[in-house]
Coordinates of C-alpha atoms (C1' of nucleotides) in Angstrom, one line a residue:
Chain U
X1 CA -18.6 -5.6 -19.3
X2 CA -21.0 -5.2 -16.4
X3 CA -19.8 -6.3 -13.0
X4 CA -22.2 -5.0 -10.5
X5 CA -24.6 -7.9 -10.3
X6 CA -26.9 -7.4 -7.4
X7 CA -26.4 -10.6 -5.6
X8 CA -28.1 -11.9 -2.5
X9 CA -26.4 -9.4 -0.2
X10 CA -24.4 -6.3 -0.8
X11 CA -21.0 -7.9 -1.1
X12 CA -19.5 -4.6 -2.0
X13 CA -16.8 -4.4 0.6
X14 CA -14.7 -1.2 0.3
X15 CA -11.2 -1.7 -1.0
X16 CA -9.7 0.0 2.1
X17 CA -11.5 -2.5 4.2
X18 CA -10.3 -5.5 2.2
X19 CA -6.8 -4.3 2.6
X20 CA -7.1 -4.4 6.4
X21 CA -8.9 -7.7 6.8
X22 CA -5.6 -9.6 6.6
X23 CA -4.3 -7.4 9.4
X24 CA -7.2 -8.4 11.6
X25 CA -6.8 -12.0 10.6
X26 CA -3.2 -12.0 11.7
X27 CA -4.0 -10.4 15.0
X28 CA -6.9 -12.8 15.6
X29 CA -4.7 -15.8 14.8
X30 CA -2.2 -14.7 17.3
X31 CA -4.9 -14.3 19.9
X32 CA -6.4 -17.7 19.1
X33 CA -2.9 -19.3 19.6
X34 CA -2.7 -17.6 23.0
X35 CA -6.1 -19.1 23.9
X36 CA -8.1 -15.9 23.8
X37 CA -11.7 -16.7 23.2
X38 CA -13.3 -13.3 22.9
X39 CA -12.1 -9.9 22.0
X40 CA -13.5 -6.4 22.0
X41 CA -13.2 -4.0 19.1
X42 CA -10.9 -1.9 21.3
X43 CA -8.4 -4.7 21.9
X44 CA -8.4 -6.1 18.4
X45 CA -8.0 -2.6 17.0
X46 CA -5.0 -2.1 19.2
X47 CA -3.4 -5.4 18.1
X48 CA -4.0 -4.6 14.5
X49 CA -2.8 -1.0 14.7
X50 CA -6.0 0.8 13.8
X51 CA -8.6 2.6 15.8
X52 CA -11.7 0.9 17.1
X53 CA -14.3 2.8 15.1
X54 CA -12.6 1.9 11.9
X55 CA -12.4 -1.7 13.0
X56 CA -16.0 -1.9 13.8
X57 CA -17.0 -0.3 10.6
X58 CA -14.8 -2.7 8.7
X59 CA -16.3 -5.7 10.3
X60 CA -19.8 -4.4 9.9
X61 CA -19.3 -4.8 6.1
X62 CA -19.0 -8.6 6.6
X63 CA -22.1 -8.9 8.8
X64 CA -23.0 -8.6 12.4
X65 CA -20.6 -11.1 13.9
X66 CA -20.1 -9.4 17.3
X67 CA -22.1 -9.5 20.5
X68 CA -23.0 -6.2 22.1
X69 CA -21.7 -5.8 25.6
X70 CA -19.2 -8.7 25.0
X71 CA -17.2 -8.4 21.8
X72 CA -16.2 -10.9 19.0
X73 CA -15.7 -14.6 19.2
X74 CA -12.1 -15.0 18.0
X75 CA -12.5 -18.3 16.2
X76 CA -15.7 -17.4 14.6
X77 CA -14.3 -14.1 13.4
X78 CA -11.2 -15.9 12.0
X79 CA -13.5 -18.1 10.0
X80 CA -15.6 -15.3 8.7
X81 CA -12.7 -13.2 7.6
X82 CA -10.9 -16.2 6.1
X83 CA -14.0 -17.1 4.1
X84 CA -14.5 -13.5 2.9
X85 CA -10.9 -13.3 1.8
X86 CA -11.2 -16.6 0.0
X87 CA -8.6 -18.3 2.2
X88 CA -10.8 -21.4 2.9
X89 CA -9.8 -22.6 -0.5
X90 CA -6.3 -23.5 -1.7
X91 CA -4.6 -21.1 -4.0
X92 CA -1.7 -22.3 -6.2
X93 CA 1.0 -19.7 -6.6
X94 CA 3.8 -19.6 -9.0
X95 CA 7.0 -17.5 -8.5
X96 CA 8.8 -16.3 -11.5
X97 CA 12.4 -15.2 -11.1
X98 CA 14.4 -17.0 -8.6
X99 CA 17.0 -14.5 -7.5
X100 CA 17.4 -13.6 -3.9
X101 CA 14.0 -12.1 -3.7
X102 CA 12.3 -15.1 -5.4
X103 CA 14.1 -17.4 -3.0
X104 CA 13.0 -15.3 0.0
X105 CA 9.4 -15.5 -1.2
X106 CA 9.6 -19.2 -1.9
X107 CA 10.8 -19.8 1.7
X108 CA 8.5 -17.2 3.3
X109 CA 6.3 -19.0 5.8
X110 CA 3.5 -16.5 5.5
X111 CA 2.8 -17.7 2.0
X112 CA 2.2 -21.2 2.9
X113 CA 0.5 -20.6 6.2
X114 CA -2.9 -19.7 5.1
X115 CA -4.6 -20.8 1.9
X116 CA -1.6 -20.3 -0.3
X117 CA 0.6 -23.0 -1.7
X118 CA 3.7 -22.3 -3.8
X119 CA 3.2 -24.7 -6.7
X120 CA 5.9 -23.7 -9.1
X121 CA 9.2 -21.8 -9.4
X122 CA 10.6 -20.5 -12.7
X123 CA 13.8 -19.0 -13.9
X124 CA 15.5 -18.3 -17.2
X125 CA 19.0 -19.0 -15.9
X126 CA 20.1 -22.6 -16.7
X127 CA 22.3 -22.5 -13.6
X128 CA 19.3 -21.9 -11.4
X129 CA 17.0 -24.3 -13.2
X130 CA 17.0 -27.6 -11.3
X131 CA 17.8 -26.1 -7.9
X132 CA 15.7 -27.4 -5.1
X133 CA 14.1 -24.6 -3.1
X134 CA 11.5 -25.0 -0.4
X135 CA 10.9 -28.5 -1.6
X136 CA 10.3 -27.5 -5.2
X137 CA 12.3 -27.9 -8.4
X138 CA 13.1 -24.6 -10.2
X139 CA 11.7 -25.1 -13.8
X140 CA 12.8 -23.4 -16.9
X141 CA 10.8 -20.4 -18.0
X142 CA 10.0 -22.2 -21.3
X143 CA 7.7 -24.4 -19.2
X144 CA 5.8 -21.5 -17.8
X145 CA 2.5 -21.9 -19.7
X146 CA 2.4 -25.7 -19.5
X147 CA 3.1 -25.9 -15.8
X148 CA 0.7 -23.1 -14.9
X149 CA -2.1 -24.9 -16.7
X150 CA -1.2 -28.3 -15.4
X151 CA -1.1 -27.3 -11.8
X152 CA -4.0 -24.9 -11.8
X153 CA -1.9 -21.8 -10.8
X154 CA -4.1 -18.8 -10.4
X155 CA -1.8 -16.3 -8.8
X156 CA 1.6 -15.4 -10.3
X157 CA 4.4 -13.6 -8.4
X158 CA 6.8 -11.7 -10.6
X159 CA 10.2 -11.3 -9.1
X160 CA 12.2 -10.9 -12.3
X161 CA 14.3 -8.0 -13.4
X162 CA 12.2 -5.1 -14.7
X163 CA 13.0 -5.8 -18.3
X164 CA 11.5 -9.2 -18.2
X165 CA 8.4 -8.4 -16.2
X166 CA 6.0 -7.3 -19.0
X167 CA 6.8 -10.3 -21.1
X168 CA 6.1 -12.7 -18.3
X169 CA 3.0 -10.8 -17.4
X170 CA 1.7 -11.1 -21.0
X171 CA 2.5 -14.8 -21.1
X172 CA 0.7 -15.7 -17.9
X173 CA -2.3 -13.7 -18.8
X174 CA -2.5 -15.5 -22.1
X175 CA -3.0 -18.7 -20.3
X176 CA -5.8 -17.3 -18.1
X177 CA -4.0 -15.9 -15.0
X178 CA -5.8 -12.8 -13.7
X179 CA -4.0 -12.1 -10.4
X180 CA -0.4 -10.9 -10.4
X181 CA 1.8 -9.7 -7.6
X182 CA 4.6 -7.6 -9.1
X183 CA 7.9 -7.0 -7.4
X184 CA 9.7 -5.7 -10.5
X185 CA 10.1 -1.9 -10.5
X186 CA 8.0 -1.3 -13.6
X187 CA 4.5 -0.5 -14.5
X188 CA 2.7 -3.5 -16.0
X189 CA 0.0 -2.9 -18.5
X190 CA -2.7 -5.5 -18.5
X191 CA -6.1 -5.9 -20.0
X192 CA -9.3 -5.1 -18.0
X193 CA -10.2 -7.8 -15.5
X194 CA -6.6 -8.6 -14.5
X195 CA -5.6 -7.5 -11.0
X196 CA -2.0 -6.4 -10.5
X197 CA -0.7 -5.5 -7.1
X198 CA 2.7 -3.9 -6.9
X199 CA 5.3 -4.1 -4.1
X200 CA 8.0 -1.6 -4.7
X201 CA 10.9 -1.4 -2.3
X202 CA 12.4 1.8 -3.5
X203 CA 9.1 3.6 -3.6
X204 CA 8.7 2.9 0.1
X205 CA 12.1 4.2 0.9
X206 CA 11.5 7.4 -1.1
X207 CA 8.3 8.0 0.8
X208 CA 10.2 7.7 4.0
X209 CA 12.9 10.0 2.8
X210 CA 10.3 12.6 2.0
X211 CA 9.0 12.6 5.6
X212 CA 12.5 12.3 7.0
X213 CA 13.5 15.4 5.2
X214 CA 10.6 17.3 6.6
X215 CA 11.5 16.4 10.1
X216 CA 14.8 18.1 9.6
X217 CA 13.1 21.2 8.1
X218 CA 11.0 21.8 11.2
X219 CA 13.8 23.2 13.4
X220 CA 12.7 26.2 15.4
X221 CA 9.2 27.4 14.8
X222 CA 8.5 25.6 11.6
X223 CA 5.2 24.1 10.6
X224 CA 3.5 22.3 13.4
X225 CA 2.9 19.2 11.5
X226 CA 4.1 15.9 13.0
X227 CA 1.1 13.8 12.0
X228 CA 1.2 10.2 11.5
X229 CA 1.0 8.6 8.1
X230 CA -0.2 5.0 8.3
X231 CA 0.2 2.9 11.3
X232 CA 0.6 5.4 14.1
X233 CA 0.3 3.1 17.1
X234 CA 0.8 4.6 20.5
X235 CA -0.7 3.4 23.7
Chain J
X1 CA -6.7 23.0 14.7
X2 CA -6.1 24.9 11.5
X3 CA -2.5 24.7 10.4
X4 CA -2.4 26.6 7.2
X5 CA 0.4 28.9 7.9
X6 CA 1.1 31.0 4.9
X7 CA 4.8 30.2 4.9
X8 CA 6.9 30.9 1.9
X9 CA 4.8 28.3 0.1
X10 CA 2.2 25.8 0.9
X11 CA 4.3 22.7 1.6
X12 CA 1.4 20.6 2.5
X13 CA 1.7 17.9 -0.2
X14 CA -1.1 15.3 0.1
X15 CA 0.0 11.9 1.2
X16 CA -1.5 10.3 -1.9
X17 CA 0.6 12.6 -4.1
X18 CA 3.8 11.8 -2.2
X19 CA 3.2 8.1 -2.8
X20 CA 3.0 8.7 -6.5
X21 CA 6.0 11.0 -6.9
X22 CA 8.5 8.1 -7.0
X23 CA 6.4 6.6 -9.8
X24 CA 6.7 9.7 -11.9
X25 CA 10.3 10.0 -11.1
X26 CA 11.0 6.5 -12.4
X27 CA 9.0 7.1 -15.6
X28 CA 10.9 10.4 -16.1
X29 CA 14.3 8.8 -15.5
X30 CA 13.5 6.2 -18.2
X31 CA 12.6 9.0 -20.6
X32 CA 15.7 11.0 -19.8
X33 CA 17.8 7.9 -20.6
X34 CA 16.0 7.6 -23.9
X35 CA 16.8 11.2 -24.7
X36 CA 13.3 12.6 -24.3
X37 CA 13.5 16.3 -23.5
X38 CA 9.9 17.2 -23.0
X39 CA 6.8 15.3 -22.1
X40 CA 3.1 16.0 -21.9
X41 CA 1.0 15.2 -18.9
X42 CA -0.8 12.6 -21.0
X43 CA 2.3 10.8 -22.0
X44 CA 3.9 10.9 -18.5
X45 CA 0.7 9.7 -17.0
X46 CA 0.6 6.8 -19.4
X47 CA 4.1 5.8 -18.5
X48 CA 3.4 6.0 -14.8
X49 CA 0.1 4.2 -15.0
X50 CA -2.2 7.0 -13.8
X51 CA -4.5 9.3 -15.6
X52 CA -3.4 12.7 -16.8
X53 CA -5.7 14.8 -14.5
X54 CA -4.3 13.2 -11.5
X55 CA -0.8 13.7 -12.7
X56 CA -1.3 17.4 -13.3
X57 CA -3.0 17.8 -10.0
X58 CA -0.1 16.0 -8.3
X59 CA 2.5 18.1 -10.0
X60 CA 0.6 21.3 -9.3
X61 CA 1.3 20.7 -5.6
X62 CA 5.0 21.1 -6.3
X63 CA 4.7 24.3 -8.2
X64 CA 4.1 25.4 -11.8
X65 CA 6.8 23.5 -13.6
X66 CA 5.1 22.9 -16.9
X67 CA 4.7 25.0 -19.9
X68 CA 1.2 25.4 -21.3
X69 CA 0.9 24.2 -24.9
X70 CA 4.1 22.2 -24.5
X71 CA 4.5 20.0 -21.5
X72 CA 7.1 19.4 -18.9
X73 CA 10.9 19.6 -19.3
X74 CA 12.0 16.1 -18.3
X75 CA 15.3 17.0 -16.6
X76 CA 13.9 19.9 -14.8
X77 CA 11.0 17.9 -13.5
X78 CA 13.3 15.1 -12.4
X79 CA 15.2 17.6 -10.4
X80 CA 12.2 19.2 -8.8
X81 CA 10.7 15.8 -7.8
X82 CA 14.0 14.6 -6.5
X83 CA 14.4 17.6 -4.4
X84 CA 10.9 17.4 -3.0
X85 CA 11.4 13.8 -2.1
X86 CA 14.7 14.6 -0.4
X87 CA 16.7 12.5 -2.9
X88 CA 19.2 15.2 -3.6
X89 CA 20.9 14.3 -0.3
X90 CA 22.4 11.0 0.6
X91 CA 20.5 8.7 3.0
X92 CA 22.4 6.0 4.9
X93 CA 20.2 2.9 5.2
X94 CA 20.8 0.0 7.5
X95 CA 19.3 -3.5 6.9
X96 CA 18.7 -5.7 9.9
X97 CA 18.1 -9.4 9.3
X98 CA 20.2 -10.9 6.6
X99 CA 18.2 -13.8 5.4
X100 CA 17.1 -14.2 1.8
X101 CA 15.1 -11.1 2.0
X102 CA 17.7 -9.0 3.6
X103 CA 20.2 -10.2 1.0
X104 CA 17.8 -9.4 -1.8
X105 CA 17.4 -5.9 -0.4
X106 CA 21.1 -5.4 0.0
X107 CA 21.7 -6.3 -3.6
X108 CA 18.7 -4.5 -4.9
X109 CA 19.9 -1.9 -7.4
X110 CA 16.9 0.4 -6.8
X111 CA 18.1 1.1 -3.3
X112 CA 21.5 2.5 -4.3
X113 CA 20.4 4.2 -7.5
X114 CA 18.9 7.3 -6.1
X115 CA 19.8 9.0 -2.9
X116 CA 20.1 5.8 -0.9
X117 CA 23.2 4.1 0.3
X118 CA 23.2 0.8 2.1
X119 CA 25.6 1.7 5.0
X120 CA 25.3 -1.3 7.3
X121 CA 24.0 -4.9 7.5
X122 CA 23.2 -6.7 10.8
X123 CA 22.3 -10.2 11.8
X124 CA 22.1 -12.1 15.0
X125 CA 23.4 -15.4 13.5
X126 CA 27.1 -15.8 14.0
X127 CA 27.3 -17.9 10.9
X128 CA 26.1 -14.9 8.8
X129 CA 28.1 -12.3 10.6
X130 CA 31.2 -11.6 8.7
X131 CA 29.7 -12.5 5.3
X132 CA 30.4 -10.1 2.5
X133 CA 27.3 -8.9 0.8
X134 CA 27.1 -6.2 -1.8
X135 CA 30.5 -5.0 -0.7
X136 CA 29.5 -4.8 3.0
X137 CA 30.5 -6.8 6.0
X138 CA 27.6 -8.2 7.9
X139 CA 27.9 -7.0 11.5
X140 CA 26.6 -8.5 14.7
X141 CA 23.4 -7.1 16.1
X142 CA 25.2 -6.2 19.2
X143 CA 26.9 -3.4 17.2
X144 CA 23.5 -2.0 16.1
X145 CA 23.5 1.2 18.1
X146 CA 27.2 2.0 17.8
X147 CA 27.3 1.5 14.0
X148 CA 24.0 3.4 13.4
X149 CA 25.4 6.4 15.2
X150 CA 28.8 6.2 13.8
X151 CA 27.6 6.0 10.2
X152 CA 24.7 8.4 10.5
X153 CA 22.1 5.9 9.5
X154 CA 18.7 7.6 9.3
X155 CA 16.5 4.9 7.8
X156 CA 16.4 1.3 9.1
X157 CA 15.0 -1.6 7.1
X158 CA 13.8 -4.5 9.3
X159 CA 13.9 -7.8 7.6
X160 CA 14.0 -10.0 10.7
X161 CA 11.6 -12.6 11.8
X162 CA 8.4 -11.2 13.3
X163 CA 9.4 -12.0 16.9
X164 CA 12.6 -9.9 16.7
X165 CA 11.1 -6.9 15.0
X166 CA 9.7 -4.9 17.9
X167 CA 12.9 -5.2 19.8
X168 CA 15.0 -4.0 16.9
X169 CA 12.5 -1.2 16.4
X170 CA 12.8 0.0 20.0
X171 CA 16.6 -0.2 19.9
X172 CA 17.0 1.9 16.7
X173 CA 14.4 4.4 17.9
X174 CA 16.4 4.8 21.1
X175 CA 19.4 6.0 19.2
X176 CA 17.3 8.5 17.2
X177 CA 16.1 6.7 14.1
X178 CA 12.7 8.0 13.0
X179 CA 12.1 6.2 9.7
X180 CA 11.6 2.5 9.5
X181 CA 10.7 0.2 6.7
X182 CA 9.3 -3.0 8.2
X183 CA 9.1 -6.3 6.3
X184 CA 8.4 -8.4 9.3
X185 CA 4.7 -9.5 9.4
X186 CA 3.9 -7.7 12.7
X187 CA 2.5 -4.4 13.8
X188 CA 5.2 -2.2 15.3
X189 CA 4.3 0.2 18.0
X190 CA 6.3 3.4 18.0
X191 CA 6.2 6.7 19.7
X192 CA 4.7 9.7 17.9
X193 CA 7.0 11.3 15.4
X194 CA 8.4 8.0 14.1
X195 CA 7.4 6.9 10.6
X196 CA 6.9 3.2 10.0
X197 CA 6.1 1.9 6.5
X198 CA 5.2 -1.7 6.2
X199 CA 5.6 -4.1 3.3
X200 CA 3.7 -7.2 3.8
X201 CA 3.9 -10.0 1.2
X202 CA 1.2 -12.2 2.6
X203 CA -1.2 -9.3 2.9
X204 CA -0.8 -8.5 -0.8
X205 CA -1.5 -12.1 -1.7
X206 CA -4.6 -12.2 0.5
X207 CA -6.0 -9.1 -1.2
X208 CA -5.4 -10.8 -4.6
X209 CA -7.1 -13.9 -3.3
X210 CA -10.1 -11.8 -2.3
X211 CA -10.5 -10.4 -5.8
X212 CA -9.7 -13.7 -7.5
X213 CA -12.4 -15.4 -5.5
X214 CA -15.0 -12.9 -6.7
X215 CA -14.1 -13.4 -10.3
X216 CA -14.9 -17.1 -9.8
X217 CA -18.3 -16.2 -8.3
X218 CA -19.3 -14.4 -11.4
X219 CA -18.8 -16.9 -14.1
X220 CA -18.6 -20.6 -13.9
X221 CA -16.3 -21.5 -16.7
X222 CA -13.4 -19.3 -15.7
X223 CA -10.4 -20.2 -13.6
X224 CA -9.3 -23.8 -13.2
X225 CA -9.9 -24.6 -9.6
X226 CA -7.6 -27.2 -8.1
X227 CA -10.0 -29.5 -6.4
X228 CA -7.5 -31.7 -4.8
X229 CA -6.1 -31.1 -1.4
X230 CA -9.3 -30.0 0.3
X231 CA -7.7 -30.1 3.7
X232 CA -9.3 -27.1 5.3
X233 CA -6.9 -25.4 7.8
X234 CA -8.7 -23.9 10.7
X235 CA -12.3 -24.4 11.8
Chain E
dT1 C1' -4.1 26.1 -31.1
dG2 C1' -2.6 22.7 -27.3
dC3 C1' -1.6 22.0 -23.1
dT4 C1' -1.2 23.1 -18.1
dG5 C1' -3.1 24.5 -13.8
dT6 C1' -7.2 24.6 -11.0
dG7 C1' -11.8 25.5 -9.1
dA8 C1' -15.8 22.8 -8.4
dA9 C1' -18.2 18.4 -8.1
dA10 C1' -18.2 13.7 -7.0
dG11 C1' -16.6 9.9 -4.6
dA12 C1' -14.1 7.2 -1.1
dG13 C1' -12.6 6.7 3.4
dT14 C1' -12.5 8.0 8.3
dT15 C1' -14.1 9.7 12.6
dC16 C1' -17.7 11.0 15.7
dA17 C1' -21.2 10.0 18.8
dC18 C1' -24.9 7.6 20.2
dA19 C1' -28.9 4.4 19.7
dG20 C1' -29.9 0.0 21.0
dC21 C1' -29.1 -4.8 22.1
dG22 C1' -27.2 -8.5 25.1
Chain Q
dC1 C1' -24.1 -1.2 32.1
dG2 C1' -20.7 -2.3 28.1
dC3 C1' -19.9 -2.8 23.7
dT4 C1' -21.4 -3.3 18.9
dG5 C1' -23.3 -1.4 14.8
dT6 C1' -24.2 2.7 12.2
dG7 C1' -26.2 7.3 10.5
dA8 C1' -24.1 11.7 10.0
dA9 C1' -20.3 14.8 9.7
dC10 C1' -16.0 15.4 8.1
dT11 C1' -11.7 14.9 5.6
dC12 C1' -9.1 13.2 1.9
dT13 C1' -8.8 11.9 -3.0
dT14 C1' -10.2 11.6 -7.7
dT15 C1' -12.3 13.3 -11.6
dC16 C1' -14.4 16.8 -14.5
dA17 C1' -14.3 20.5 -17.3
dC18 C1' -12.5 24.7 -18.7
dA19 C1' -10.1 29.2 -18.0
dG20 C1' -5.9 31.0 -19.3
dC21 C1' -1.2 31.1 -20.8
dA22 C1' 2.7 30.0 -24.2

DNA sequence: TGCTGTGAAAGAGTTCACAGCG
DNA sequence: CGCTGTGAACTCTTTCACAGCA
């Protein structure tokens, strides 16, 4: 399984950079809507909540799309980042598990906005099957494989209870899905070549609790640390 | 610059480790429920989805809680990790924005389970105010400051539309909240000392799309691409 | 013997600081 | 002159490999 084909250009964009491109894209979209035509690394970085050196380094992995002495053309950069992220094509997404979370996801504007289209909703509960949500019919989980193949779904969002997640995961992988976004609080095991991203609400809270606890500790002459963790934006 | 005060113990746990402790905790909890008394780094790592070297290194930052030749005592390790994460105390959490997502969060079992207690729900919509969700009354956003102080809320979850997020953020910080979990798709700017963690659904999808696109580049017979609906969005 | 705990090496990501282009 | 693009230094994280204890 070799996967380092030396293609035309070094397309090896660092993972950390990939994770920030959507942030830049969002900031740029906002600017475009406000009619901003050009932006400096300093200003874009501020809007995205990172520092300018990092932003420039990130963008440099895509190519030289800026103009020295001037900055970046907003529309052009939007296009380049979109293309890099694969958002110039249309991705069909299925959501499995239509509880409150699944509903929230189905209705979430950000999904549809850019390159993504919710193409199918599934649930195991007969009372939910048949509901109309965000213009879609909720289908029975028995239809999972057939519908995924018929509609060309390539990304599956799992919003089921933890106990059901692995089974759903196995089933969608069996019909060729290789990108999964997992909201169930469980570790999914998948074969090589399948990407799983996890969003875990309680883990985020626990990380906050850790830092919150420390703040309390630091009364009177404690460790100096105050540091920031991720997005420490201050003027 | 150097802050390596030789306090009682080196409490400087790497951020990457902190982010994984909740994972270990969850795996351990599952084992405890199944009656497992002792676990090796190999087995625990497998259950948590990491490799054993990383797990041992992570745990070594907490102290020497394992037994060579044997492994870790499950209950004892649960206690130590919980304590380190600050989960042996009770954290009052408020959720602002009771749409589908806010509802999902309010009902999410994982919140309550361990150290966290949803203590207040807020919304600006008069039709939602007064609703009973997960045993709580939804209160009007005007009550935000008063209720936070009265109930000792220390962590605030923002699940409002993006446009409202910064304002809510400023308001809760003004009454002393320093830990925020933000689901709104916007960058919050906060003063130093305030921790913001961000969960962004569309960013996760975009990262998946990036990798999915690459898979397609590689081989030509892979994913089924939906050719229809070629309507390119911007530019 | 079997497993943890950990130095040391390797790798990834970030920041610095400035060359060089518009 | 202003701002991008980038080598170089630095810091953080992961992995290796094995010493050392139960």
